[in-house]
mmCIF file of C-alpha atoms in Angstrom:
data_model
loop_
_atom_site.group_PDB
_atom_site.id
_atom_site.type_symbol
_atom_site.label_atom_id
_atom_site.label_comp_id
_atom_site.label_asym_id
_atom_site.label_seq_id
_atom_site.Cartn_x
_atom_site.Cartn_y
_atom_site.Cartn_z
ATOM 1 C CA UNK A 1 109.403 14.563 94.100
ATOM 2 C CA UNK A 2 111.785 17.551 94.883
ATOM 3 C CA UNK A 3 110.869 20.439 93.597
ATOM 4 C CA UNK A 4 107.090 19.162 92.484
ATOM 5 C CA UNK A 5 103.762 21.348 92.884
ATOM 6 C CA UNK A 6 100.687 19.751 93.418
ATOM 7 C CA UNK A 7 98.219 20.389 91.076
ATOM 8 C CA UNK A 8 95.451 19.359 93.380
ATOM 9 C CA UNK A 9 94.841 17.153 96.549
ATOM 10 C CA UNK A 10 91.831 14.596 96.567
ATOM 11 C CA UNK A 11 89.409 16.003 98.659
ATOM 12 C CA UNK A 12 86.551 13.985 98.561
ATOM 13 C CA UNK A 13 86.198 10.316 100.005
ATOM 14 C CA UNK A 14 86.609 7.583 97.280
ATOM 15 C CA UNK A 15 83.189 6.228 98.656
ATOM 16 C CA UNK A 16 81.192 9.327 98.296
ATOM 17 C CA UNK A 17 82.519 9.541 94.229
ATOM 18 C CA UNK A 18 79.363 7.657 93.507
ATOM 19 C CA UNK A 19 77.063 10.160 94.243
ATOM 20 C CA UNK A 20 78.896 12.643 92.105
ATOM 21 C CA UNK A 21 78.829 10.274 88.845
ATOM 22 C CA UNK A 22 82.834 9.192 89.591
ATOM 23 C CA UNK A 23 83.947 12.687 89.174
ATOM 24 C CA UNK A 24 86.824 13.459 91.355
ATOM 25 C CA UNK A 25 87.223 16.964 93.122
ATOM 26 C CA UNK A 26 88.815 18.766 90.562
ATOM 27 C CA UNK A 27 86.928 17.342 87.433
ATOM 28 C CA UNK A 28 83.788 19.076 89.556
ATOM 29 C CA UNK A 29 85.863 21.815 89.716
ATOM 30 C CA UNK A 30 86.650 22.286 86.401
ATOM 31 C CA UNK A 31 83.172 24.043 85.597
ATOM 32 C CA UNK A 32 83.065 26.285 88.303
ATOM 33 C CA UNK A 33 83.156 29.878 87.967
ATOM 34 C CA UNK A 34 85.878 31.704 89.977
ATOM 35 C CA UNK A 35 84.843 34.898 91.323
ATOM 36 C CA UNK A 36 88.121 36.753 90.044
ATOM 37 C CA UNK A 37 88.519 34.969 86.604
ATOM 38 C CA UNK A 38 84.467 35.561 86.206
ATOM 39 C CA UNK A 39 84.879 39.038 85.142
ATOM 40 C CA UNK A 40 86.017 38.802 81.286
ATOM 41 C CA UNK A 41 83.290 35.533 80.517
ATOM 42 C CA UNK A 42 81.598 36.166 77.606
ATOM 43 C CA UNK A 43 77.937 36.851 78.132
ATOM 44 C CA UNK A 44 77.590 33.193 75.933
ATOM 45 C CA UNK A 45 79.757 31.352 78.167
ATOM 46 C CA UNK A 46 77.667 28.187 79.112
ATOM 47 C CA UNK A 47 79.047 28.109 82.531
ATOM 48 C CA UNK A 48 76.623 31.161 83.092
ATOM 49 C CA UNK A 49 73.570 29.527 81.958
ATOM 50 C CA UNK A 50 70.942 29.604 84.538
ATOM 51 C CA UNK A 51 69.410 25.636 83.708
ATOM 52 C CA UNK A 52 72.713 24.608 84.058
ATOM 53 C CA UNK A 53 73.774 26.261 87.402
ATOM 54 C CA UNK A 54 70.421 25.477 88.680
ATOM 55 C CA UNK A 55 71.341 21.371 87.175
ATOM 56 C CA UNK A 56 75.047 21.543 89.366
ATOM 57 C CA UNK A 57 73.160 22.855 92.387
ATOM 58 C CA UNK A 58 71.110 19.705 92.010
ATOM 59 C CA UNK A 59 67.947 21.608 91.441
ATOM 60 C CA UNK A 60 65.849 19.640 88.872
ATOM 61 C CA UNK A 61 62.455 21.109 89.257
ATOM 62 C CA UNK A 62 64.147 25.073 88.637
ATOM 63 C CA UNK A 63 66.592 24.046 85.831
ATOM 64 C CA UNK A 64 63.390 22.379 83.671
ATOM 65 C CA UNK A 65 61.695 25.574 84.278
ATOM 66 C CA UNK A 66 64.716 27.906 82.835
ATOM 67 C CA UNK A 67 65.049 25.035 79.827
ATOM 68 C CA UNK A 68 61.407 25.310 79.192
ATOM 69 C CA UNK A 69 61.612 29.382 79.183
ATOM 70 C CA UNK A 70 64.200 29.101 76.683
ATOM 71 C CA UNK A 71 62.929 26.938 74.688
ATOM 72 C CA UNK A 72 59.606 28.878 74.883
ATOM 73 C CA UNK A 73 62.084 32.582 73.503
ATOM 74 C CA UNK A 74 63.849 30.308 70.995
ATOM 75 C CA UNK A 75 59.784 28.967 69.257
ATOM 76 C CA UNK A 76 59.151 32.288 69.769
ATOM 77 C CA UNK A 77 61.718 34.154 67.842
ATOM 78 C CA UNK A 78 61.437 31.181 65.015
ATOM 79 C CA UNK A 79 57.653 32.068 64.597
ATOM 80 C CA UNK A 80 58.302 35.822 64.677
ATOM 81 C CA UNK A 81 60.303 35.094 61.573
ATOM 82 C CA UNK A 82 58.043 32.749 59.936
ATOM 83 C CA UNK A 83 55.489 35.066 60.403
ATOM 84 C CA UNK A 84 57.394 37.787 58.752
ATOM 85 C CA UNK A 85 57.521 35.928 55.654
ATOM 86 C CA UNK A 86 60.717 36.902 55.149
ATOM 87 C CA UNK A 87 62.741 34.988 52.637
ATOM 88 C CA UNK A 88 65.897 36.430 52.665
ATOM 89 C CA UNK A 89 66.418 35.574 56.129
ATOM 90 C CA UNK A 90 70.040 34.145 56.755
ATOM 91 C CA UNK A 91 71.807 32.443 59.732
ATOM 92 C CA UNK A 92 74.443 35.189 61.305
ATOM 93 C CA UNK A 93 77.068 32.233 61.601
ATOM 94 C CA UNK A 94 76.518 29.572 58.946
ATOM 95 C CA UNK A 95 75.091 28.885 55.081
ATOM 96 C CA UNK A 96 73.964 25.646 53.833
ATOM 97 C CA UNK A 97 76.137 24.648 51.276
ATOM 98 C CA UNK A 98 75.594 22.070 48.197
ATOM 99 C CA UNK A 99 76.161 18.991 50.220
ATOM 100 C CA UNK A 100 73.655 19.561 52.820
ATOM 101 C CA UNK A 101 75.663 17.400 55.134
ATOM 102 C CA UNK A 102 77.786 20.810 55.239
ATOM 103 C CA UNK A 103 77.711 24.027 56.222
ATOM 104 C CA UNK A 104 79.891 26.835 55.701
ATOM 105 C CA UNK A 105 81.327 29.298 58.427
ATOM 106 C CA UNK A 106 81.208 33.282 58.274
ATOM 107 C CA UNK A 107 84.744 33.842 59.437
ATOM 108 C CA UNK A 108 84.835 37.646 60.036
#
């Protein structure tokens, strides 16, 4: 149409969508980190995580390793404060509330 922009442009052959689980070129896209918009990510972004860079590089083998090691820190950390016997511990983020189905959010 006059005076349209494309968005994007199909890049990839409709045959070869099936080895990338039917996801076009820009859905693919869509997680990837661009090297000029990568500078304010939060440290917690999860396109940063190593499994799952290592998972969209289609390295299995390396991306269990980094989920194990995390896993590992995160039994770890949970021991360290079982061990401390500390009962006054308290999520940062949430609290349980009465209706254990719910939880209530620190907002500030």
């Amino acid at each position: 149409m006059e005076g349209s922009l494309f968005s994007h442009n199909l890049s990839l052959n409709h045959l070869m969508l099936i080895y990338y689980y039917h996801f076009t070129d820009f859905a693919m896209q869509l997680n990837a980190i661009n090297p000029i918009a990568s500078h304010p990510l939060c440290n917690t972004d999860s396109r940063l995580r190593p499994d799952i860079r290592y998972l969209e590089e289609g390295d299995v083998t390396a991306a269990s390793a980094q989920k194990n090691r995390l896993e590992e820190k995160q039994r770890g950390a949970e021991l360290s404060r079982k061990g401390q016997n500390n009962d006054s511990w308290q999520p940062r983020y949430m609290t349980i509330t009465i209706n254990y189905m719910l939880y209530g959010i620190f907002v500030g």
